[in-house]
PDB file of C-alpha atoms and ligand atoms in Angstrom:
ATOM      1  CA  MET A  98      14.840 -12.370  12.542  1.00  0.00           C
ATOM      2  CA  SER A  99      14.471 -14.438   8.863  1.00  0.00           C
ATOM      3  CA  SER A 100      14.535 -12.682   5.763  1.00  0.00           C
ATOM      4  CA  PHE A 101      11.104 -11.355   4.772  1.00  0.00           C
ATOM      5  CA  GLN A 102      10.525 -10.272   1.491  1.00  0.00           C
ATOM      6  CA  LEU A 103       8.477  -7.929  -0.292  1.00  0.00           C
ATOM      7  CA  ALA A 104       6.491  -6.644  -3.545  1.00  0.00           C
ATOM      8  CA  VAL A 105       5.478  -3.233  -4.308  1.00  0.00           C
ATOM      9  CA  LEU A 106       3.233  -2.668  -6.962  1.00  0.00           C
ATOM     10  CA  ALA A 107       3.117   0.650  -7.798  1.00  0.00           C
ATOM     11  CA  SER A 108       1.789   2.824 -10.927  1.00  0.00           C
ATOM     12  CA  GLY A 109       2.822   6.964 -10.516  1.00  0.00           C
ATOM     13  CA  THR A 110       6.171   8.660  -8.783  1.00  0.00           C
ATOM     14  CA  GLY A 111       5.883   6.106  -6.283  1.00  0.00           C
ATOM     15  CA  THR A 112       7.118   8.229  -2.844  1.00  0.00           C
ATOM     16  CA  ASN A 113       5.750   6.090  -0.780  1.00  0.00           C
ATOM     17  CA  LEU A 114       8.174   3.215  -2.809  1.00  0.00           C
ATOM     18  CA  GLN A 115      10.920   5.829  -2.401  1.00  0.00           C
ATOM     19  CA  ALA A 116       9.749   6.187   1.948  1.00  0.00           C
ATOM     20  CA  ILE A 117       9.847   2.230   1.693  1.00  0.00           C
ATOM     21  CA  LEU A 118      13.399   1.841   0.490  1.00  0.00           C
ATOM     22  CA  ASP A 119      14.729   4.100   2.641  1.00  0.00           C
ATOM     23  CA  ARG A 120      13.280   3.168   5.724  1.00  0.00           C
ATOM     24  CA  VAL A 121      12.643  -0.900   5.287  1.00  0.00           C
ATOM     25  CA  HIS A 122      14.430  -1.740   2.662  1.00  0.00           C
ATOM     26  CA  GLY A 123      17.793  -3.951   3.955  1.00  0.00           C
ATOM     27  CA  ARG A 124      16.712  -3.619   7.710  1.00  0.00           C
ATOM     28  CA  ASP A 125      15.878  -6.215   9.908  1.00  0.00           C
ATOM     29  CA  GLY A 126      15.358  -9.062   7.583  1.00  0.00           C
ATOM     30  CA  ILE A 127      13.153  -6.941   5.330  1.00  0.00           C
ATOM     31  CA  GLU A 128      13.681  -6.572   1.445  1.00  0.00           C
ATOM     32  CA  VAL A 129      12.298  -5.288  -1.475  1.00  0.00           C
ATOM     33  CA  ALA A 130      12.388  -8.204  -3.873  1.00  0.00           C
ATOM     34  CA  CYS A 131      11.001  -6.474  -6.912  1.00  0.00           C
ATOM     35  CA  VAL A 132       8.483  -3.844  -7.889  1.00  0.00           C
ATOM     36  CA  ILE A 133       6.375  -4.184  -9.946  1.00  0.00           C
ATOM     37  CA  SER A 134       4.428  -1.755 -12.150  1.00  0.00           C
ATOM     38  CA  ASN A 135       1.263  -1.558 -14.985  1.00  0.00           C
ATOM     39  CA  LYS A 136       2.799   1.330 -16.777  1.00  0.00           C
ATOM     40  CA  PRO A 137       6.292   1.211 -17.952  1.00  0.00           C
ATOM     41  CA  GLU A 138       7.031   4.788 -17.413  1.00  0.00           C
ATOM     42  CA  ALA A 139       6.401   4.825 -13.852  1.00  0.00           C
ATOM     43  CA  LYS A 140       8.763   6.890 -11.789  1.00  0.00           C
ATOM     44  CA  ALA A 141       8.409   4.410  -9.443  1.00  0.00           C
ATOM     45  CA  LEU A 142      10.477   1.867 -11.186  1.00  0.00           C
ATOM     46  CA  GLU A 143      13.791   3.656 -11.687  1.00  0.00           C
ATOM     47  CA  ARG A 144      13.509   4.500  -8.074  1.00  0.00           C
ATOM     48  CA  ALA A 145      13.648   0.726  -7.683  1.00  0.00           C
ATOM     49  CA  ARG A 146      16.342   0.837 -10.575  1.00  0.00           C
ATOM     50  CA  ARG A 147      18.289   3.266  -8.401  1.00  0.00           C
ATOM     51  CA  ALA A 148      18.119   0.928  -5.082  1.00  0.00           C
ATOM     52  CA  GLY A 149      19.256  -1.890  -6.808  1.00  0.00           C
ATOM     53  CA  VAL A 150      16.239  -3.897  -6.944  1.00  0.00           C
ATOM     54  CA  GLU A 151      14.221  -5.610  -9.529  1.00  0.00           C
ATOM     55  CA  THR A 152      11.117  -4.244 -11.983  1.00  0.00           C
ATOM     56  CA  ALA A 153       9.110  -6.139 -13.989  1.00  0.00           C
ATOM     57  CA  VAL A 154       6.435  -4.275 -16.019  1.00  0.00           C
ATOM     58  CA  PHE A 155       2.370  -6.083 -16.525  1.00  0.00           C
ATOM     59  CA  ARG A 156       1.160  -3.823 -18.932  1.00  0.00           C
ATOM     60  CA  PRO A 157      -2.874  -5.027 -19.366  1.00  0.00           C
ATOM     61  CA  GLU A 158      -2.826  -4.648 -23.086  1.00  0.00           C
ATOM     62  CA  ASP A 159      -0.226  -7.788 -22.738  1.00  0.00           C
ATOM     63  CA  HIS A 160      -2.514 -10.115 -21.036  1.00  0.00           C
ATOM     64  CA  GLU A 161      -5.772 -11.691 -22.576  1.00  0.00           C
ATOM     65  CA  ASP A 162      -7.477 -10.565 -19.332  1.00  0.00           C
ATOM     66  CA  ARG A 163      -7.277  -9.459 -15.609  1.00  0.00           C
ATOM     67  CA  ASP A 164      -6.875 -12.515 -14.735  1.00  0.00           C
ATOM     68  CA  ALA A 165      -4.393 -13.941 -16.904  1.00  0.00           C
ATOM     69  CA  ARG A 166      -1.788 -10.870 -16.150  1.00  0.00           C
ATOM     70  CA  ASP A 167      -2.613 -10.971 -12.008  1.00  0.00           C
ATOM     71  CA  ALA A 168      -1.798 -14.638 -12.448  1.00  0.00           C
ATOM     72  CA  ALA A 169       1.217 -14.053 -13.933  1.00  0.00           C
ATOM     73  CA  ILE A 170       2.248 -11.384 -11.503  1.00  0.00           C
ATOM     74  CA  GLY A 171       0.818 -14.228  -9.055  1.00  0.00           C
ATOM     75  CA  ASP A 172       3.368 -16.673 -10.269  1.00  0.00           C
ATOM     76  CA  LEU A 173       6.297 -14.018 -10.340  1.00  0.00           C
ATOM     77  CA  LEU A 174       5.690 -13.164  -6.731  1.00  0.00           C
ATOM     78  CA  ASP A 175       5.355 -16.953  -5.513  1.00  0.00           C
ATOM     79  CA  ALA A 176       8.524 -17.525  -7.319  1.00  0.00           C
ATOM     80  CA  ARG A 177      10.431 -14.934  -5.592  1.00  0.00           C
ATOM     81  CA  GLY A 178       9.478 -15.785  -2.365  1.00  0.00           C
ATOM     82  CA  VAL A 179       7.301 -12.542  -1.441  1.00  0.00           C
ATOM     83  CA  ASP A 180       6.090 -12.777   2.075  1.00  0.00           C
ATOM     84  CA  LEU A 181       4.049  -9.645   2.225  1.00  0.00           C
ATOM     85  CA  ILE A 182       2.571  -7.719  -1.310  1.00  0.00           C
ATOM     86  CA  VAL A 183       2.385  -3.856  -0.730  1.00  0.00           C
ATOM     87  CA  LEU A 184       0.365  -1.607  -2.934  1.00  0.00           C
ATOM     88  CA  ALA A 185       1.905   1.795  -3.001  1.00  0.00           C
ATOM     89  CA  GLY A 186      -0.416   3.754  -5.600  1.00  0.00           C
ATOM     90  CA  TYR A 187      -1.075   0.748  -7.980  1.00  0.00           C
ATOM     91  CA  MET A 188      -3.581   2.193 -10.370  1.00  0.00           C
ATOM     92  CA  GLU A 189      -5.392  -1.348 -11.393  1.00  0.00           C
ATOM     93  CA  LEU A 190      -8.405  -3.398  -9.185  1.00  0.00           C
ATOM     94  CA  LEU A 191      -6.247  -7.437  -8.997  1.00  0.00           C
ATOM     95  CA  SER A 192      -8.566  -9.868  -9.857  1.00  0.00           C
ATOM     96  CA  PRO A 193     -10.415 -11.811  -6.855  1.00  0.00           C
ATOM     97  CA  ASP A 194      -8.455 -14.647  -7.402  1.00  0.00           C
ATOM     98  CA  PHE A 195      -5.402 -13.113  -6.867  1.00  0.00           C
ATOM     99  CA  VAL A 196      -6.770 -11.439  -3.822  1.00  0.00           C
ATOM    100  CA  ARG A 197      -7.771 -15.074  -2.710  1.00  0.00           C
ATOM    101  CA  ARG A 198      -4.584 -16.196  -3.871  1.00  0.00           C
ATOM    102  CA  PHE A 199      -2.642 -13.915  -0.948  1.00  0.00           C
ATOM    103  CA  PRO A 200      -4.967 -13.935   1.893  1.00  0.00           C
ATOM    104  CA  ASN A 201      -3.700 -11.283   4.343  1.00  0.00           C
ATOM    105  CA  ARG A 202      -1.188 -10.810   2.414  1.00  0.00           C
ATOM    106  CA  ILE A 203      -1.621  -7.812   0.873  1.00  0.00           C
ATOM    107  CA  ILE A 204      -1.481  -4.184   2.255  1.00  0.00           C
ATOM    108  CA  ASN A 205      -2.455  -1.177   0.605  1.00  0.00           C
ATOM    109  CA  VAL A 206      -2.382   2.581   1.820  1.00  0.00           C
ATOM    110  CA  HIS A 207      -5.159   5.025   1.867  1.00  0.00           C
ATOM    111  CA  PRO A 208      -5.005   9.022   1.784  1.00  0.00           C
ATOM    112  CA  ALA A 209      -8.678   9.067   3.895  1.00  0.00           C
ATOM    113  CA  LEU A 210     -10.090   7.723   7.527  1.00  0.00           C
ATOM    114  CA  LEU A 211     -11.548   4.638   5.457  1.00  0.00           C
ATOM    115  CA  PRO A 212     -14.226   3.553   5.739  1.00  0.00           C
ATOM    116  CA  ALA A 213     -14.903   7.677   4.672  1.00  0.00           C
ATOM    117  CA  PHE A 214     -13.943   8.372   1.116  1.00  0.00           C
ATOM    118  CA  PRO A 215     -12.694   5.407  -0.280  1.00  0.00           C
ATOM    119  CA  GLY A 216     -11.818   5.147  -4.121  1.00  0.00           C
ATOM    120  CA  LEU A 217     -10.151   7.730  -6.423  1.00  0.00           C
ATOM    121  CA  ASP A 218      -9.383  10.914  -5.370  1.00  0.00           C
ATOM    122  CA  ALA A 219      -9.670  10.773  -2.416  1.00  0.00           C
ATOM    123  CA  VAL A 220      -8.285  14.052  -1.293  1.00  0.00           C
ATOM    124  CA  GLY A 221     -11.229  16.208  -3.635  1.00  0.00           C
ATOM    125  CA  GLN A 222     -14.043  13.695  -2.291  1.00  0.00           C
ATOM    126  CA  ALA A 223     -12.770  14.990   1.614  1.00  0.00           C
ATOM    127  CA  LEU A 224     -12.378  18.657   0.700  1.00  0.00           C
ATOM    128  CA  GLU A 225     -15.829  19.004  -1.312  1.00  0.00           C
ATOM    129  CA  HIS A 226     -17.876  17.324   1.882  1.00  0.00           C
ATOM    130  CA  GLY A 227     -16.077  20.031   3.991  1.00  0.00           C
ATOM    131  CA  VAL A 228     -14.441  17.417   6.714  1.00  0.00           C
ATOM    132  CA  ARG A 229     -12.169  18.959   9.437  1.00  0.00           C
ATOM    133  CA  VAL A 230     -10.264  15.607   9.596  1.00  0.00           C
ATOM    134  CA  VAL A 231      -9.022  13.725   6.966  1.00  0.00           C
ATOM    135  CA  GLY A 232      -6.119  10.675   7.291  1.00  0.00           C
ATOM    136  CA  VAL A 233      -4.289   7.828   6.639  1.00  0.00           C
ATOM    137  CA  THR A 234      -5.514   4.023   6.804  1.00  0.00           C
ATOM    138  CA  VAL A 235      -3.032   0.870   6.056  1.00  0.00           C
ATOM    139  CA  HIS A 236      -5.137  -1.765   5.587  1.00  0.00           C
ATOM    140  CA  PHE A 237      -5.102  -5.479   4.416  1.00  0.00           C
ATOM    141  CA  VAL A 238      -6.410  -5.736   0.667  1.00  0.00           C
ATOM    142  CA  ASP A 239      -9.663  -7.731   0.088  1.00  0.00           C
ATOM    143  CA  GLU A 240     -11.881  -8.205  -2.756  1.00  0.00           C
ATOM    144  CA  GLY A 241     -13.853  -4.297  -2.671  1.00  0.00           C
ATOM    145  CA  VAL A 242     -12.205  -1.011  -3.739  1.00  0.00           C
ATOM    146  CA  ASP A 243     -10.857   0.319  -0.062  1.00  0.00           C
ATOM    147  CA  SER A 244     -12.855  -2.065   1.649  1.00  0.00           C
ATOM    148  CA  GLY A 245     -10.201  -4.702   3.833  1.00  0.00           C
ATOM    149  CA  PRO A 246      -9.983  -4.775   7.893  1.00  0.00           C
ATOM    150  CA  ILE A 247      -7.777  -1.917   9.276  1.00  0.00           C
ATOM    151  CA  ILE A 248      -4.331  -1.897  10.544  1.00  0.00           C
ATOM    152  CA  LEU A 249      -3.040   1.380  11.098  1.00  0.00           C
ATOM    153  CA  GLN A 250      -4.691   4.626  10.963  1.00  0.00           C
ATOM    154  CA  ARG A 251      -4.060   8.258  11.594  1.00  0.00           C
ATOM    155  CA  ALA A 252      -5.723  11.638  11.529  1.00  0.00           C
ATOM    156  CA  ILE A 253      -4.454  15.226  10.176  1.00  0.00           C
ATOM    157  CA  ASP A 254      -6.650  17.713  10.816  1.00  0.00           C
ATOM    158  CA  VAL A 255      -7.646  19.747   7.546  1.00  0.00           C
ATOM    159  CA  PRO A 256      -5.736  23.099   7.283  1.00  0.00           C
ATOM    160  CA  TYR A 257      -7.681  26.465   8.629  1.00  0.00           C
ATOM    161  CA  THR A 258      -6.923  27.573   4.720  1.00  0.00           C
ATOM    162  CA  ARG A 259      -8.527  24.186   2.816  1.00  0.00           C
ATOM    163  CA  ASP A 260      -5.324  24.322   0.850  1.00  0.00           C
ATOM    164  CA  ARG A 261      -4.815  21.744  -1.269  1.00  0.00           C
ATOM    165  CA  SER A 262      -1.255  20.865  -2.059  1.00  0.00           C
ATOM    166  CA  GLN A 263      -0.481  22.043   1.896  1.00  0.00           C
ATOM    167  CA  LEU A 264      -3.273  18.938   3.103  1.00  0.00           C
ATOM    168  CA  GLU A 265      -1.574  16.365   0.096  1.00  0.00           C
ATOM    169  CA  GLU A 266       1.889  17.029   1.558  1.00  0.00           C
ATOM    170  CA  GLU A 267       0.515  16.619   5.159  1.00  0.00           C
ATOM    171  CA  ILE A 268      -0.686  13.217   4.103  1.00  0.00           C
ATOM    172  CA  HIS A 269       2.392  12.190   1.916  1.00  0.00           C
ATOM    173  CA  ARG A 270       4.544  12.998   4.916  1.00  0.00           C
ATOM    174  CA  VAL A 271       1.971  10.763   7.126  1.00  0.00           C
ATOM    175  CA  GLU A 272       2.067   7.931   4.599  1.00  0.00           C
ATOM    176  CA  HIS A 273       5.443   7.770   4.642  1.00  0.00           C
ATOM    177  CA  GLU A 274       5.519   7.063   8.574  1.00  0.00           C
ATOM    178  CA  LEU A 275       2.848   4.608   9.061  1.00  0.00           C
ATOM    179  CA  PHE A 276       2.969   2.913   5.471  1.00  0.00           C
ATOM    180  CA  PRO A 277       6.837   1.596   6.814  1.00  0.00           C
ATOM    181  CA  ARG A 278       5.488   0.850  10.077  1.00  0.00           C
ATOM    182  CA  ALA A 279       2.950  -1.262   9.327  1.00  0.00           C
ATOM    183  CA  ILE A 280       5.274  -2.934   7.106  1.00  0.00           C
ATOM    184  CA  ARG A 281       7.876  -3.368   9.692  1.00  0.00           C
ATOM    185  CA  LEU A 282       5.022  -4.331  12.732  1.00  0.00           C
ATOM    186  CA  ILE A 283       3.713  -6.916  10.033  1.00  0.00           C
ATOM    187  CA  ALA A 284       7.322  -8.352   9.274  1.00  0.00           C
ATOM    188  CA  ALA A 285       8.198  -8.493  13.687  1.00  0.00           C
ATOM    189  CA  GLY A 286       5.231 -10.932  13.466  1.00  0.00           C
ATOM    190  CA  ALA A 287       3.066  -8.269  15.811  1.00  0.00           C
ATOM    191  CA  VAL A 288      -0.319  -8.060  13.419  1.00  0.00           C
ATOM    192  CA  ARG A 289      -2.699 -10.297  13.504  1.00  0.00           C
ATOM    193  CA  VAL A 290      -6.265 -10.890  12.009  1.00  0.00           C
ATOM    194  CA  ASP A 291      -9.180 -12.156  14.858  1.00  0.00           C
ATOM    195  CA  THR A 292      -9.956 -15.303  14.448  1.00  0.00           C
ATOM    196  CA  GLU A 293     -13.579 -14.825  15.440  1.00  0.00           C
ATOM    197  CA  ASN A 294     -14.334 -11.441  13.752  1.00  0.00           C
ATOM    198  CA  PRO A 295     -11.816 -11.397  10.560  1.00  0.00           C
ATOM    199  CA  ARG A 296     -12.741  -7.367  10.348  1.00  0.00           C
ATOM    200  CA  LEU A 297     -10.498  -6.903  13.574  1.00  0.00           C
ATOM    201  CA  VAL A 298      -6.785  -6.560  13.206  1.00  0.00           C
ATOM    202  CA  HIS A 299      -4.836  -6.769  16.154  1.00  0.00           C
ATOM    203  CA  VAL A 300      -1.845  -4.446  15.894  1.00  0.00           C
ATOM    204  CA  ASP A 301       1.184  -5.128  18.979  1.00  0.00           C
ATOM    205  CA  GLU A 302       2.378  -1.507  19.142  1.00  0.00           C
ATOM    206  CA  GLU A 303       4.518  -2.082  22.210  1.00  0.00           C
ATOM    207  CA  ARG A 304       7.105  -4.038  19.786  1.00  0.00           C
ATOM    208  CA  ALA A 305       9.346  -2.057  19.079  1.00  0.00           C
ATOM    209  CA  VAL A 306       9.894  -1.601  15.451  1.00  0.00           C
TER     210      VAL A 306
HETATM  211  C1  LIG Y 481      -0.721   7.653  -2.297  1.00  0.00           C
HETATM  212  O1  LIG Y 481      -1.484   9.008  -2.288  1.00  0.00           O
HETATM  213  C2  LIG Y 481      -1.385   6.611  -1.463  1.00  0.00           C
HETATM  214  O2  LIG Y 481      -2.508   7.136  -0.706  1.00  0.00           O
HETATM  215  C3  LIG Y 481      -2.508   6.302  -3.011  1.00  0.00           C
HETATM  216  O3  LIG Y 481      -2.323   6.671  -4.013  1.00  0.00           O
HETATM  217  C4  LIG Y 481      -0.743   6.957  -3.342  1.00  0.00           C
HETATM  218  C5  LIG Y 481       0.461   7.067  -4.080  1.00  0.00           C
HETATM  219  O4  LIG Y 481       1.736   8.053  -4.083  1.00  0.00           O
HETATM  220  N1  LIG Y 481      -3.050   4.591  -2.651  1.00  0.00           N
HETATM  221  P1  LIG Y 481       2.785   7.663  -4.439  1.00  0.00           P
HETATM  222  O5  LIG Y 481       3.590   7.241  -5.984  1.00  0.00           O
HETATM  223  O6  LIG Y 481       3.777   6.948  -3.453  1.00  0.00           O
HETATM  224  O7  LIG Y 481       3.525   8.943  -4.479  1.00  0.00           O
END
């Protein structure tokens, strides 16, 4: 397989980034080319440095507006020949121009069974609603909030105790499995958006990844 370059955008602790570094980076021709954050203090950046991966920070206040900042991020990604942009807890909305610049090349992980509970604090929203089942969704990013075509989903039963930290731990465990799997499937060419129905994503799960 020829080389497949990832960029990971992260704002926080970066446990999903770590899962990608541990489970995907440097295997089967897939490389994390760079890790980008809007926050210089993001722990995700430390994780990248420890793995010897290039880092870059694009703080909102250093750019005229979001469009200008995202254009600069896009230029870096193009310069690095990035094939797939992975949002792993990136807490900024990307500009519509950026999303259009990289069609079906941006993915996100969300801690809910979308389209239920998009946006911030999905776990809190789900517990508040009283659901029995939550889950994890990996999806392509479109111009909306957590609204793009769904690639993989996995359901998780809410524990009887409804203990939030226990539930979050389980969600993270599933994210750390599902997100790397989605990346490996995309890199292997096993993921394709339907030509007739752009909401529908065909995933050849039989592909050994
Ligand atoms: C994850 O729960 C992900 O679903 C959401 O942001 C969180 C990031 O966590 N988009 P981490 O920084 O990867 O630990």
